[in-house]
mmCIF file of C-alpha atoms and ligand atoms in Angstrom:
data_model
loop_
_atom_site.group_PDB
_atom_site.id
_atom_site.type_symbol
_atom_site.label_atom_id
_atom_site.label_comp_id
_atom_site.label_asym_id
_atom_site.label_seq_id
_atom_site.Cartn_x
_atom_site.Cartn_y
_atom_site.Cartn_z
ATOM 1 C CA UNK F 1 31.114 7.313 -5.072
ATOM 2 C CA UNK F 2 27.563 8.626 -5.403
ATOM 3 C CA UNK F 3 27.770 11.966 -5.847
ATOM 4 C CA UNK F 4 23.715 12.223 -7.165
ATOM 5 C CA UNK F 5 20.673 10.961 -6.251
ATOM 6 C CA UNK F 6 17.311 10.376 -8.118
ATOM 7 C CA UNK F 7 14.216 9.867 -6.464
ATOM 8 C CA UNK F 8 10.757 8.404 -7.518
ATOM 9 C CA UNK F 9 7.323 7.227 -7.092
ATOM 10 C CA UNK F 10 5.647 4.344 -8.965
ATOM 11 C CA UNK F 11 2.501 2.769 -9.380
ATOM 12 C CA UNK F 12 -0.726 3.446 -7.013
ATOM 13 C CA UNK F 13 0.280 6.572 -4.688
ATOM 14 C CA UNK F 14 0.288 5.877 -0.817
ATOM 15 C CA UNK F 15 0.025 8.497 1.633
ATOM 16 C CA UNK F 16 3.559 8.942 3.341
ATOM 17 C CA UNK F 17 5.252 9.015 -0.148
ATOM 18 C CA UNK F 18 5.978 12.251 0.429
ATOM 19 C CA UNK F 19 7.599 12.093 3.729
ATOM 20 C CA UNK F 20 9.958 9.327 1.824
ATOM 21 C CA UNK F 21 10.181 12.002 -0.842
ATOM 22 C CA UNK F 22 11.471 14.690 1.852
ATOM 23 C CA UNK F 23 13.703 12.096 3.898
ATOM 24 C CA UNK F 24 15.721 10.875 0.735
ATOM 25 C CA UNK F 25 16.383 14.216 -0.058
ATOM 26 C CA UNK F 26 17.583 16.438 3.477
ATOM 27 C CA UNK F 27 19.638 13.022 4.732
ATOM 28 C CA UNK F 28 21.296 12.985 0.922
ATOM 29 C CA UNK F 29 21.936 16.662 1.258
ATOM 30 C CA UNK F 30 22.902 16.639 4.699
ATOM 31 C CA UNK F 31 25.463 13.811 3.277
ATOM 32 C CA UNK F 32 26.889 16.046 0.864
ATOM 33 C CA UNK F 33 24.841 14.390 -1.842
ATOM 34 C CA UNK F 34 22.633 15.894 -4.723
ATOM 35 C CA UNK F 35 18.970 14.741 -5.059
ATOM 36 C CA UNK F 36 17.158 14.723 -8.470
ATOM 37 C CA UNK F 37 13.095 14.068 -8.119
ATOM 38 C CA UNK F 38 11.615 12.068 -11.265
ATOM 39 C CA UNK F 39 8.442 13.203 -12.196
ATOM 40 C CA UNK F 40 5.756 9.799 -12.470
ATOM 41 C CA UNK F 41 7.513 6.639 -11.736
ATOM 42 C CA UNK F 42 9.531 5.522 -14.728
ATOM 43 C CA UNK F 43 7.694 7.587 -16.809
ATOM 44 C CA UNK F 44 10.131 10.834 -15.980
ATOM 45 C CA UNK F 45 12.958 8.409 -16.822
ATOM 46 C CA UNK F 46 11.688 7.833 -20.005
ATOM 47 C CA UNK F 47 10.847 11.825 -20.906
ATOM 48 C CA UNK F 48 13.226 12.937 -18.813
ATOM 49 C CA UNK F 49 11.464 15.272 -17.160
ATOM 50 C CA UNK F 50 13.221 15.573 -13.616
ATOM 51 C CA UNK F 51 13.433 18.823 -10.888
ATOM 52 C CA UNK F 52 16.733 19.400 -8.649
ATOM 53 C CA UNK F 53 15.235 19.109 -5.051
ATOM 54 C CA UNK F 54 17.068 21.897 -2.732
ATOM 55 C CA UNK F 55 16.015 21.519 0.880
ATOM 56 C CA UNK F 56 13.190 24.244 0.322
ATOM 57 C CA UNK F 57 11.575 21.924 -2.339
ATOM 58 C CA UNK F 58 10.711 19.506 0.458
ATOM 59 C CA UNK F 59 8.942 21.831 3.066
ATOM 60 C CA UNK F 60 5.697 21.856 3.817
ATOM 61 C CA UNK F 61 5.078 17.878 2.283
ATOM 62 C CA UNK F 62 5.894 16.008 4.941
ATOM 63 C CA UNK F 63 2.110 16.511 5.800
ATOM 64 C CA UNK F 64 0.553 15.743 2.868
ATOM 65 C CA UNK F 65 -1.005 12.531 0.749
ATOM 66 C CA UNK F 66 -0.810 11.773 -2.486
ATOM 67 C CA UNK F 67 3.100 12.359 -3.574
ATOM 68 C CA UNK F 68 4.940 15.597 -5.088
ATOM 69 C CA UNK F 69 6.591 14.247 -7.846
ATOM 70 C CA UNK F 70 3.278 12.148 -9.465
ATOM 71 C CA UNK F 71 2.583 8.646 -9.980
ATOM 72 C CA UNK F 72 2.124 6.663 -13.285
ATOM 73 C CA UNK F 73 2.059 3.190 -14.548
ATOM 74 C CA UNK F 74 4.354 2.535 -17.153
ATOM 75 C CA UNK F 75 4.315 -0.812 -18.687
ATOM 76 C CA UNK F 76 6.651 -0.392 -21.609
ATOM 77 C CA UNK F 77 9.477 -0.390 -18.572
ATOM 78 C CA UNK F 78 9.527 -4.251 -18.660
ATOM 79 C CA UNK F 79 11.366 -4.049 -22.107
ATOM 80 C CA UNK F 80 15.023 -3.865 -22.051
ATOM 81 C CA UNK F 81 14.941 -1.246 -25.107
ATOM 82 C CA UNK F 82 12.873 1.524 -23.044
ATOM 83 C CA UNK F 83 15.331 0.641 -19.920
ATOM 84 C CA UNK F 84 18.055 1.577 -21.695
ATOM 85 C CA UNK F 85 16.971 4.727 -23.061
ATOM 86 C CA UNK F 86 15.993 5.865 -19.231
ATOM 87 C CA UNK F 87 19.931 4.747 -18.471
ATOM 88 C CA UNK F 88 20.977 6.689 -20.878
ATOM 89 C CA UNK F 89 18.671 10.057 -19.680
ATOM 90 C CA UNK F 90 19.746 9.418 -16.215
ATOM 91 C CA UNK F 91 23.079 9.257 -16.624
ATOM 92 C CA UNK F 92 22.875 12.512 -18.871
ATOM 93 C CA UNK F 93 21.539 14.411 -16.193
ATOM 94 C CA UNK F 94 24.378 12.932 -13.840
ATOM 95 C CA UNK F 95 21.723 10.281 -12.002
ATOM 96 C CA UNK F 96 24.242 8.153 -10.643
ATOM 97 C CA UNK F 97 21.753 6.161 -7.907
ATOM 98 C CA UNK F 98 18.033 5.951 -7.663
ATOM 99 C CA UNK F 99 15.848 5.598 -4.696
ATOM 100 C CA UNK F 100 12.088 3.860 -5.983
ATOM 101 C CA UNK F 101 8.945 3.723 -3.699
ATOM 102 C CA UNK F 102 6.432 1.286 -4.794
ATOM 103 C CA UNK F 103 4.733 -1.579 -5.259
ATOM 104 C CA UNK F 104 6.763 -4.989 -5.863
ATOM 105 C CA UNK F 105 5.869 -3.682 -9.825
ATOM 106 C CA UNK F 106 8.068 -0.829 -9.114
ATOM 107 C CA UNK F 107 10.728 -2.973 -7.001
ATOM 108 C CA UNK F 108 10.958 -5.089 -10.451
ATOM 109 C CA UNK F 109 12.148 -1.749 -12.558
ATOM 110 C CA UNK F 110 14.290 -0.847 -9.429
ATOM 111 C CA UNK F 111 16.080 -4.392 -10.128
ATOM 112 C CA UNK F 112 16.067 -4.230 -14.059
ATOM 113 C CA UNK F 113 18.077 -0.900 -13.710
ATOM 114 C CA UNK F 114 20.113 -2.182 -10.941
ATOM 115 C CA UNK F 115 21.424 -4.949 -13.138
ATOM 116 C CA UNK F 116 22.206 -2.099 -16.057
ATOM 117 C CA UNK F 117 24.339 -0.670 -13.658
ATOM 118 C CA UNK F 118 22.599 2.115 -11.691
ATOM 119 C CA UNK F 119 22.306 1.120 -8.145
ATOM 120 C CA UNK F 120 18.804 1.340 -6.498
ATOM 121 C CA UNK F 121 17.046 0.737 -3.502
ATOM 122 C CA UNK F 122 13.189 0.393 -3.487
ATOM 123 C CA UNK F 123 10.805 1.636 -0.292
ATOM 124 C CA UNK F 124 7.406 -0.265 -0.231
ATOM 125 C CA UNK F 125 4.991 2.553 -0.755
ATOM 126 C CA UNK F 126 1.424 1.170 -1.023
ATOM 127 C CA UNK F 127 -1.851 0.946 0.806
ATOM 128 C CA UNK F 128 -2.145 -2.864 -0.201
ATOM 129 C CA UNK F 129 0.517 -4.170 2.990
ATOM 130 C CA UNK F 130 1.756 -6.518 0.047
ATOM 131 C CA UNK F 131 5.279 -6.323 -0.352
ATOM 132 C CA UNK F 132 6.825 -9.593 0.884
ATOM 133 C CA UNK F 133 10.221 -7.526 2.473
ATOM 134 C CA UNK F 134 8.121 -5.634 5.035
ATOM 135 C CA UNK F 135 5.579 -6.275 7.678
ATOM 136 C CA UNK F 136 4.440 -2.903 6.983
ATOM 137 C CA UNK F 137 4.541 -0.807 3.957
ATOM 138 C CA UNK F 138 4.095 3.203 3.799
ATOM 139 C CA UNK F 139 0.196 4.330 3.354
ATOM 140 C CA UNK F 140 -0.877 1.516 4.940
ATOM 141 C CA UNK F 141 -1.644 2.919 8.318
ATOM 142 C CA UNK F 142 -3.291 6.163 6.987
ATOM 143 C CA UNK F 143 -5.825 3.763 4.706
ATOM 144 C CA UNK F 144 -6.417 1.737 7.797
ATOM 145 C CA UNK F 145 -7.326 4.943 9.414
ATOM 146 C CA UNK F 146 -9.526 5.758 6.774
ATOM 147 C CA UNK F 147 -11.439 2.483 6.857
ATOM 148 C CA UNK F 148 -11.744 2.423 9.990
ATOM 149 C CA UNK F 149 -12.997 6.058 10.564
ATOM 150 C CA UNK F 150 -15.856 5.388 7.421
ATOM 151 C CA UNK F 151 -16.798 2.409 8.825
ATOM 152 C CA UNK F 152 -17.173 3.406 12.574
ATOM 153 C CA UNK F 153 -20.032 6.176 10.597
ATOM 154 C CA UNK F 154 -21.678 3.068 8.696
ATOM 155 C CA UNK F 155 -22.042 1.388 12.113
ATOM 156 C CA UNK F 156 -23.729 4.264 13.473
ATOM 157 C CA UNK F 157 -26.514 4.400 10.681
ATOM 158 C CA UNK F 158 -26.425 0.531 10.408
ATOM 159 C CA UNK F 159 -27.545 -0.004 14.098
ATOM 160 C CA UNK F 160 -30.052 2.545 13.951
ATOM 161 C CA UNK F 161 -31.795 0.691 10.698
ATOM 162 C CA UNK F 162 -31.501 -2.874 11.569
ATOM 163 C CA UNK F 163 -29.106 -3.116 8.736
ATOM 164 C CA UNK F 164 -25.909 -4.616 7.138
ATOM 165 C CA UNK F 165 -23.243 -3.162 5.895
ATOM 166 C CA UNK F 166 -21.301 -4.593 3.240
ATOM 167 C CA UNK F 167 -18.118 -2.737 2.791
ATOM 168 C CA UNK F 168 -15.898 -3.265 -0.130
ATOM 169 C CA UNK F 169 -11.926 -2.059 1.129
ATOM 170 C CA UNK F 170 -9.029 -1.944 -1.307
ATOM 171 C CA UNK F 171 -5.823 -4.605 -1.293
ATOM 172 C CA UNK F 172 -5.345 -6.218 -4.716
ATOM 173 C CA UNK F 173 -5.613 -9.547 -4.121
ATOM 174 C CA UNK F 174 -4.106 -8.538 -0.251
ATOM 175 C CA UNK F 175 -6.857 -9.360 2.568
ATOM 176 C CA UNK F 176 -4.272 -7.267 4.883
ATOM 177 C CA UNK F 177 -7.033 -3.877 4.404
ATOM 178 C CA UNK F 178 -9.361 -5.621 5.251
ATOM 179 C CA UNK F 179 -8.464 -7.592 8.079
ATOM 180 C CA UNK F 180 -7.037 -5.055 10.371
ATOM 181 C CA UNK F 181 -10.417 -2.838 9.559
ATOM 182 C CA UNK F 182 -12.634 -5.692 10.761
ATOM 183 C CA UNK F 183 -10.960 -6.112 13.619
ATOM 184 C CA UNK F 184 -10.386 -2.767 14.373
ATOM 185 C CA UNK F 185 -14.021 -2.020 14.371
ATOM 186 C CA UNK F 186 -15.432 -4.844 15.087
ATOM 187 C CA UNK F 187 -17.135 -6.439 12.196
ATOM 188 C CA UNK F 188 -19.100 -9.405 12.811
ATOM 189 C CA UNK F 189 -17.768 -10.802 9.267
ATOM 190 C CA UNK F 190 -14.557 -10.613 7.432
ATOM 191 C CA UNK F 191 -14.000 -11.851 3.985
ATOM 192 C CA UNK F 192 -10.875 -11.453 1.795
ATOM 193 C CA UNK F 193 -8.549 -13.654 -0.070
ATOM 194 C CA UNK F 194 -7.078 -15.796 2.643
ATOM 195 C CA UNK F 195 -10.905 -16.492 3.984
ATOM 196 C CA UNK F 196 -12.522 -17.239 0.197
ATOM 197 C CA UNK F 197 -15.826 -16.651 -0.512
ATOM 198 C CA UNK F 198 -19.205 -18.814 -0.180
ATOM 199 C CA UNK F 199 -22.572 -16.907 -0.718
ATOM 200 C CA UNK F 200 -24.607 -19.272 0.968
ATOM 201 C CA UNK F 201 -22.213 -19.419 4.264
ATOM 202 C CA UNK F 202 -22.445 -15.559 4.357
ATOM 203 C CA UNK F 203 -26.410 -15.533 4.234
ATOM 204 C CA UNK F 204 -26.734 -18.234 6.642
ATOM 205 C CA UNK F 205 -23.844 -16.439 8.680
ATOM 206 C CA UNK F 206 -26.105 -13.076 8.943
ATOM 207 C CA UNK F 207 -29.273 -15.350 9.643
ATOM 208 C CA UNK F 208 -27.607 -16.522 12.741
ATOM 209 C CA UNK F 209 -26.461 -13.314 13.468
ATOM 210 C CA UNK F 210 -30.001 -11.557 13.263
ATOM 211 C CA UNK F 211 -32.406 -14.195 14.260
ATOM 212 C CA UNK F 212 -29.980 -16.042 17.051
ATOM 213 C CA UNK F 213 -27.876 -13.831 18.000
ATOM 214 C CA UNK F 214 -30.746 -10.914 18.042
ATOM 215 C CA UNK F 215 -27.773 -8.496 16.559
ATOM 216 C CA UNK F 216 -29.180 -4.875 15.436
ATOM 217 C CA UNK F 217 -26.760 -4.776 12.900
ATOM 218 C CA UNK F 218 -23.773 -6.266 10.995
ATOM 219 C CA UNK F 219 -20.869 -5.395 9.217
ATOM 220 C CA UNK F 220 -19.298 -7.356 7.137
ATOM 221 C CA UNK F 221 -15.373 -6.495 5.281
ATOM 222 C CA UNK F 222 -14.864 -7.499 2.215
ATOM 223 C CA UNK F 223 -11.264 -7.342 0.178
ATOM 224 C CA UNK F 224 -12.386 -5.539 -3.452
ATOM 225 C CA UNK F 225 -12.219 -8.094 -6.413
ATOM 226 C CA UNK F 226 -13.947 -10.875 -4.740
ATOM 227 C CA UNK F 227 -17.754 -10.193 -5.413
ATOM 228 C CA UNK F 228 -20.228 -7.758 -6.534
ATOM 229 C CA UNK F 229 -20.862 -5.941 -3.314
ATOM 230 C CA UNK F 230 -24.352 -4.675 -4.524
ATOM 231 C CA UNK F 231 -26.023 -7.595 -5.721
ATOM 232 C CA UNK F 232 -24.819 -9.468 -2.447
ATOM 233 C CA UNK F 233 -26.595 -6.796 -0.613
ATOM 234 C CA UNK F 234 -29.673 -7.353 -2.677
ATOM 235 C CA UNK F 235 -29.282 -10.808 -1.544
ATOM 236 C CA UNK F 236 -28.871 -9.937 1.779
ATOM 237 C CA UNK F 237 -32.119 -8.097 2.474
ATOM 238 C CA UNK F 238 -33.862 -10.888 0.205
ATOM 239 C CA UNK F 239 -32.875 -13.531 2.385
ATOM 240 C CA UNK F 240 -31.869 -12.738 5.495
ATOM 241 C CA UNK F 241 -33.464 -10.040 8.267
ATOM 242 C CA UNK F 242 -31.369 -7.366 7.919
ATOM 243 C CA UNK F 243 -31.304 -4.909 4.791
ATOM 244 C CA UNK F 244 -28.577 -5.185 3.094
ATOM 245 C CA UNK F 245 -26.715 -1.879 2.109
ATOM 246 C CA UNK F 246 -23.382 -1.757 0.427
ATOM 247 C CA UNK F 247 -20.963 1.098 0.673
ATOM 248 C CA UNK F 248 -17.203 1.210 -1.659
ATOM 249 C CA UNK F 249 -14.717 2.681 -0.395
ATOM 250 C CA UNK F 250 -12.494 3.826 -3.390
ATOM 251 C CA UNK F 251 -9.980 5.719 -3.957
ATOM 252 C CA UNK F 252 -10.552 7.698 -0.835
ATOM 253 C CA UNK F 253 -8.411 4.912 0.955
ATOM 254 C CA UNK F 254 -5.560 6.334 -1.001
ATOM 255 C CA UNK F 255 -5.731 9.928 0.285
ATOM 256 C CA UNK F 256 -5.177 12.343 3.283
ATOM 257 C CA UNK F 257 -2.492 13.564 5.523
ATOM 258 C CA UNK F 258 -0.296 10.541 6.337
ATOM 259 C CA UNK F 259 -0.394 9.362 10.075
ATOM 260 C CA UNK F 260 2.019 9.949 11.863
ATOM 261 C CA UNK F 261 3.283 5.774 12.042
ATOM 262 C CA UNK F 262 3.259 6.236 8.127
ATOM 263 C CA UNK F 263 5.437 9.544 8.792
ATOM 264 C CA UNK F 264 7.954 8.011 10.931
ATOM 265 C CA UNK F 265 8.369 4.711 8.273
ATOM 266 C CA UNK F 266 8.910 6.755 5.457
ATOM 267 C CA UNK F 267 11.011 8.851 7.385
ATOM 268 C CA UNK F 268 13.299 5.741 9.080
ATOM 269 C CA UNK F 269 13.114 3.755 5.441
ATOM 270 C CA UNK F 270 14.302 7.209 3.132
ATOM 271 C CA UNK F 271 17.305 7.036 5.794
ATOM 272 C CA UNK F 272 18.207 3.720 5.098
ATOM 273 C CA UNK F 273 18.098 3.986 1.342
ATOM 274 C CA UNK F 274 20.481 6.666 1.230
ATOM 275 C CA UNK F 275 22.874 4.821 3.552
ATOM 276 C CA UNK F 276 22.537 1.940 1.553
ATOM 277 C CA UNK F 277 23.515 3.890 -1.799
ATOM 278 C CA UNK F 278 26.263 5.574 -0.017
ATOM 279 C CA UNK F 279 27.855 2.221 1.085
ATOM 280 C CA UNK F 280 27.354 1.197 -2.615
ATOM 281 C CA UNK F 281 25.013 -1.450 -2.258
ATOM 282 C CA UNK F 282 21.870 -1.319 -5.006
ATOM 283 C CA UNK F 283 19.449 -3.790 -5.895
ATOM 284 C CA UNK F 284 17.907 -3.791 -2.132
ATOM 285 C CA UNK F 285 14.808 -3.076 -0.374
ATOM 286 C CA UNK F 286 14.026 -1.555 2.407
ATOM 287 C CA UNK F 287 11.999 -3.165 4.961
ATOM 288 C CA UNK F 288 10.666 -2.909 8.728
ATOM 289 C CA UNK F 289 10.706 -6.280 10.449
ATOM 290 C CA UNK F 290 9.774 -6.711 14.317
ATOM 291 C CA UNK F 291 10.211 -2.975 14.716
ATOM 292 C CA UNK F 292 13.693 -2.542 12.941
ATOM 293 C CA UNK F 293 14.650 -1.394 9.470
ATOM 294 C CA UNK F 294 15.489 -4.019 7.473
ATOM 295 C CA UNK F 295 17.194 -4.549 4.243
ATOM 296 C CA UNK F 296 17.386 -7.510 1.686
ATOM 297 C CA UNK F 297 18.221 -8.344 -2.133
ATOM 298 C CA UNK F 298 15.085 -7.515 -4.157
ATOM 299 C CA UNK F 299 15.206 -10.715 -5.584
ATOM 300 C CA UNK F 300 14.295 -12.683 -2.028
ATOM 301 C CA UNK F 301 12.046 -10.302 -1.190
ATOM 302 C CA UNK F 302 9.970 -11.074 -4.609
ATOM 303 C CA UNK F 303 10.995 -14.854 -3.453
ATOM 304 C CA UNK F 304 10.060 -14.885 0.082
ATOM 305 C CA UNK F 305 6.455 -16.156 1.177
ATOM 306 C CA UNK F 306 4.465 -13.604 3.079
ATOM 307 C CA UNK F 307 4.492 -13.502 7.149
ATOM 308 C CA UNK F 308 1.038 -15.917 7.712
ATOM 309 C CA UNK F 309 -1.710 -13.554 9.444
ATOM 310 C CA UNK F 310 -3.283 -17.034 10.689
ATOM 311 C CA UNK F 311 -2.834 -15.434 14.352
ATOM 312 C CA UNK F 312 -5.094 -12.620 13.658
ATOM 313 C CA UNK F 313 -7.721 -13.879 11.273
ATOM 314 C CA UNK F 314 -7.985 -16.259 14.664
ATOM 315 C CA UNK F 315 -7.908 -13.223 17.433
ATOM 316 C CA UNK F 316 -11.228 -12.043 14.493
ATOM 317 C CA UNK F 317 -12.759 -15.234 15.283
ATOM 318 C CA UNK F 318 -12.421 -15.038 18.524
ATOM 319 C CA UNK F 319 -13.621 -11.389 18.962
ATOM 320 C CA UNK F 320 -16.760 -11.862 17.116
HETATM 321 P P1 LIG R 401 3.291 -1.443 -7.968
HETATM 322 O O1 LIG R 401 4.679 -0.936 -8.041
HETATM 323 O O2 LIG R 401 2.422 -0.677 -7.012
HETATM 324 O O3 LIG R 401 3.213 -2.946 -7.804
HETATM 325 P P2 LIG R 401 2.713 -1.779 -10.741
HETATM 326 O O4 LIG R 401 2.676 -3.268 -10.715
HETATM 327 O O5 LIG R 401 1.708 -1.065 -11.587
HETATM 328 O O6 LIG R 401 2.578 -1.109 -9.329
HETATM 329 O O7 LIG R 401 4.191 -1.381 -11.203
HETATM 330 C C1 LIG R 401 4.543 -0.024 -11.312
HETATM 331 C C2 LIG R 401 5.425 0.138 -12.487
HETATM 332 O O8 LIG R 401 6.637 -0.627 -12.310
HETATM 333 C C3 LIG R 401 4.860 -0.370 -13.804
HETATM 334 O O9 LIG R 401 3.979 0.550 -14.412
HETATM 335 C C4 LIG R 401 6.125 -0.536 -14.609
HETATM 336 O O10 LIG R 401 6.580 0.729 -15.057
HETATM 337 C C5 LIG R 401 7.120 -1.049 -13.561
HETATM 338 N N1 LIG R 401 7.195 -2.522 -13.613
HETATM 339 C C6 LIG R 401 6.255 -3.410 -13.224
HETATM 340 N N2 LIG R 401 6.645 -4.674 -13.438
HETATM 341 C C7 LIG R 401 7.879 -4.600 -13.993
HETATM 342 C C8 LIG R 401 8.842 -5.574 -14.465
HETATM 343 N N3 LIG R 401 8.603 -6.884 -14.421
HETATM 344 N N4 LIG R 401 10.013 -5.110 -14.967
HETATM 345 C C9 LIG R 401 10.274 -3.788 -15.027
HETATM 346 N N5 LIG R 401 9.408 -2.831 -14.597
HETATM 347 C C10 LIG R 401 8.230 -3.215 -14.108
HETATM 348 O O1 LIG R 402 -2.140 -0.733 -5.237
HETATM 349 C C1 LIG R 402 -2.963 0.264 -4.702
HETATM 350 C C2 LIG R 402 -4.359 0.169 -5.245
HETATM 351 O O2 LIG R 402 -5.134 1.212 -4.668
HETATM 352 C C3 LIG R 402 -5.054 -1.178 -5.036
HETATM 353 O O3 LIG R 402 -5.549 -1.326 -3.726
HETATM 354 C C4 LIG R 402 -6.135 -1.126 -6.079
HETATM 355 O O4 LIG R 402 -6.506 -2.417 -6.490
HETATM 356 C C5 LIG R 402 -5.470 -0.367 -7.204
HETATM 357 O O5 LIG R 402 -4.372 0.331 -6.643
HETATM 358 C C6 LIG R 402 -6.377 0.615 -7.896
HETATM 359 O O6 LIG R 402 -5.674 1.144 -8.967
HETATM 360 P P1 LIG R 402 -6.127 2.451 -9.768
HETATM 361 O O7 LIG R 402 -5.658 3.621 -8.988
HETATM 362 O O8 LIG R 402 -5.420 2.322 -11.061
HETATM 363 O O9 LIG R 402 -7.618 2.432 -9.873
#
């Protein structure tokens, strides 16, 4: 019987982490349950350093980005030795399940501890749309809403300068970002890692564009870690007719209040999590699929090939 619950949040923070905070904690209450918050990832495991969560410490987030009990990378959790001593803290302070929004990093520690003996149930929290379990994972929507609201501006100042816009979005290694901006605000290029990358097709792209097309502007997506976004928008206003100007995005993709599609996963996968513990299953993750919450072993959702986005880098194609 689980009689108390520890919650955490691992690796890059994602808007709506804190709704999944609140949500573990009032339906674990409401269940009878106690809820223990980890302070930064595995990291609180390791000192621990954890806070009882009452009812009262989860007002007033459900709001707000970034998440309440900090984020931190860890990478000493991979070894067994530093697992066990987190075991051994959690079950001193009466930790008896543990609830772990991440990344698939973070899903990896949920499984490690699983296997030790403490049941736990991972929600995808990211920006990146990576996890293999979920169509969607929680902060993606709000840094799609940030993309697209900075790029609608660039268009604005692009069109009125005969310019293009090169705009580096985040994803690691994950052209989701991306994609849904450009099509969401119409780019006339998208390039991430599903599309790869050719200089010279770009240039001649942007060529077409301006001197066929007559276009008074272009914006063009690109996934981070796939070129230097600066030098090609040197190379854009050296060889084609538009200037090229190139604009990061950062780490502002990562903040802000949390939409309220972001609100309403993180509130509908905390749910599940505790129900899951409470039926005594551990080792899962939590997952939306067609519109219902989902849950599978950790280990096929680490297995399973992503959902192909063929269909939409198509409807971009089309649109352009
Ligand atoms: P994300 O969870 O967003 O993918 P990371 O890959 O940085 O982010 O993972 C977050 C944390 O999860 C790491 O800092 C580490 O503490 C833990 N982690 C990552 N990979 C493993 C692994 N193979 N085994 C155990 N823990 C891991
Ligand atoms: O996983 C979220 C993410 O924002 C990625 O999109 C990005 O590559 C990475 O984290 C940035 O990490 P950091 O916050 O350590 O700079």
């Amino acid at each position: 019987m689980v009689r108390k619950i520890g919650v955490l949040t691992s690796g890059g923070d994602a808007p709506g982490m804190n709704a999944a905070i609140r949500s573990v904690t009032r339906i674990a209450l409401n269940n009878g349950v106690e809820v223990v918050g980890v302070h930064n990832g595995y990291r609180g495991l390791l000192e621990g350093s954890f806070e009882a969560l009452g009812r009262h410490a989860v007002s007033d987030i459900l709001d707000r980005g970034g998440t309440k009990l900090g984020s931190a990378r860890l990478p000493e959790f991979k070894e067994e030795e530093i697992q066990d001593k987190c075991i051994k803290n959690m079950r001193r302070e009466g930790i008896d399940a543990l609830v772990v929004v991440g990344g698939d990093g973070s899903y990896r520690g949920a499984l490690a501890l699983t296997r030790k003996g403490i049941n736990c149930i991972g929600l995808p929290g990211t920006i990146d749309n990576d996890i293999p379990g979920s169509d969607f994972t929680i902060g993606f929507d709000t840094a799609l809403r940030t993309c697209v609201e900075n790029v609608d501006k660039l268009r604005d100042t692009s069109s009125s300068h005969h310019r293009c816009s090169i705009v580096e979005v985040m994803g690691n290694r994950c052209g989701d970002l991306a994609l849904y901006t450009a099509i969401s605000c119409g780019a006339e290029l998208v390039i991430t890692p599903e599309t790869g990358y050719d200089e010279l097709e770009v240039l001649e792209r942007l060529r077409y564009l301006s001197d066929a097309v007559k276009k008074n502007h272009a914006i063009v997506i690109i996934s981070e870690k796939i070129c230097d976004v600066e030098a090609l928008a040197k190379k854009v206003s050296l060889h084609t007719n538009f200037s090229g100007r190139a604009t990061v995005l950062g780490h502002i993709q990562r903040g802000g209040c949390p939409t309220p599609t972001d609100r309403m996963l993180a509130s509908r996968m905390g749910e599940k999590a505790v129900d899951l513990l409470m039926e005594g299953i551990g080792g899962h993750c939590v997952g939306i699929i067609e519109n219902q919450i989902t849950s599978m072993p950790i280990q096929e959702a680490l297995e399973r090939p992503r959902a192909s986005r063929k269909h939409l880098y198509r409807l971009f194609d089309r649109l352009v």
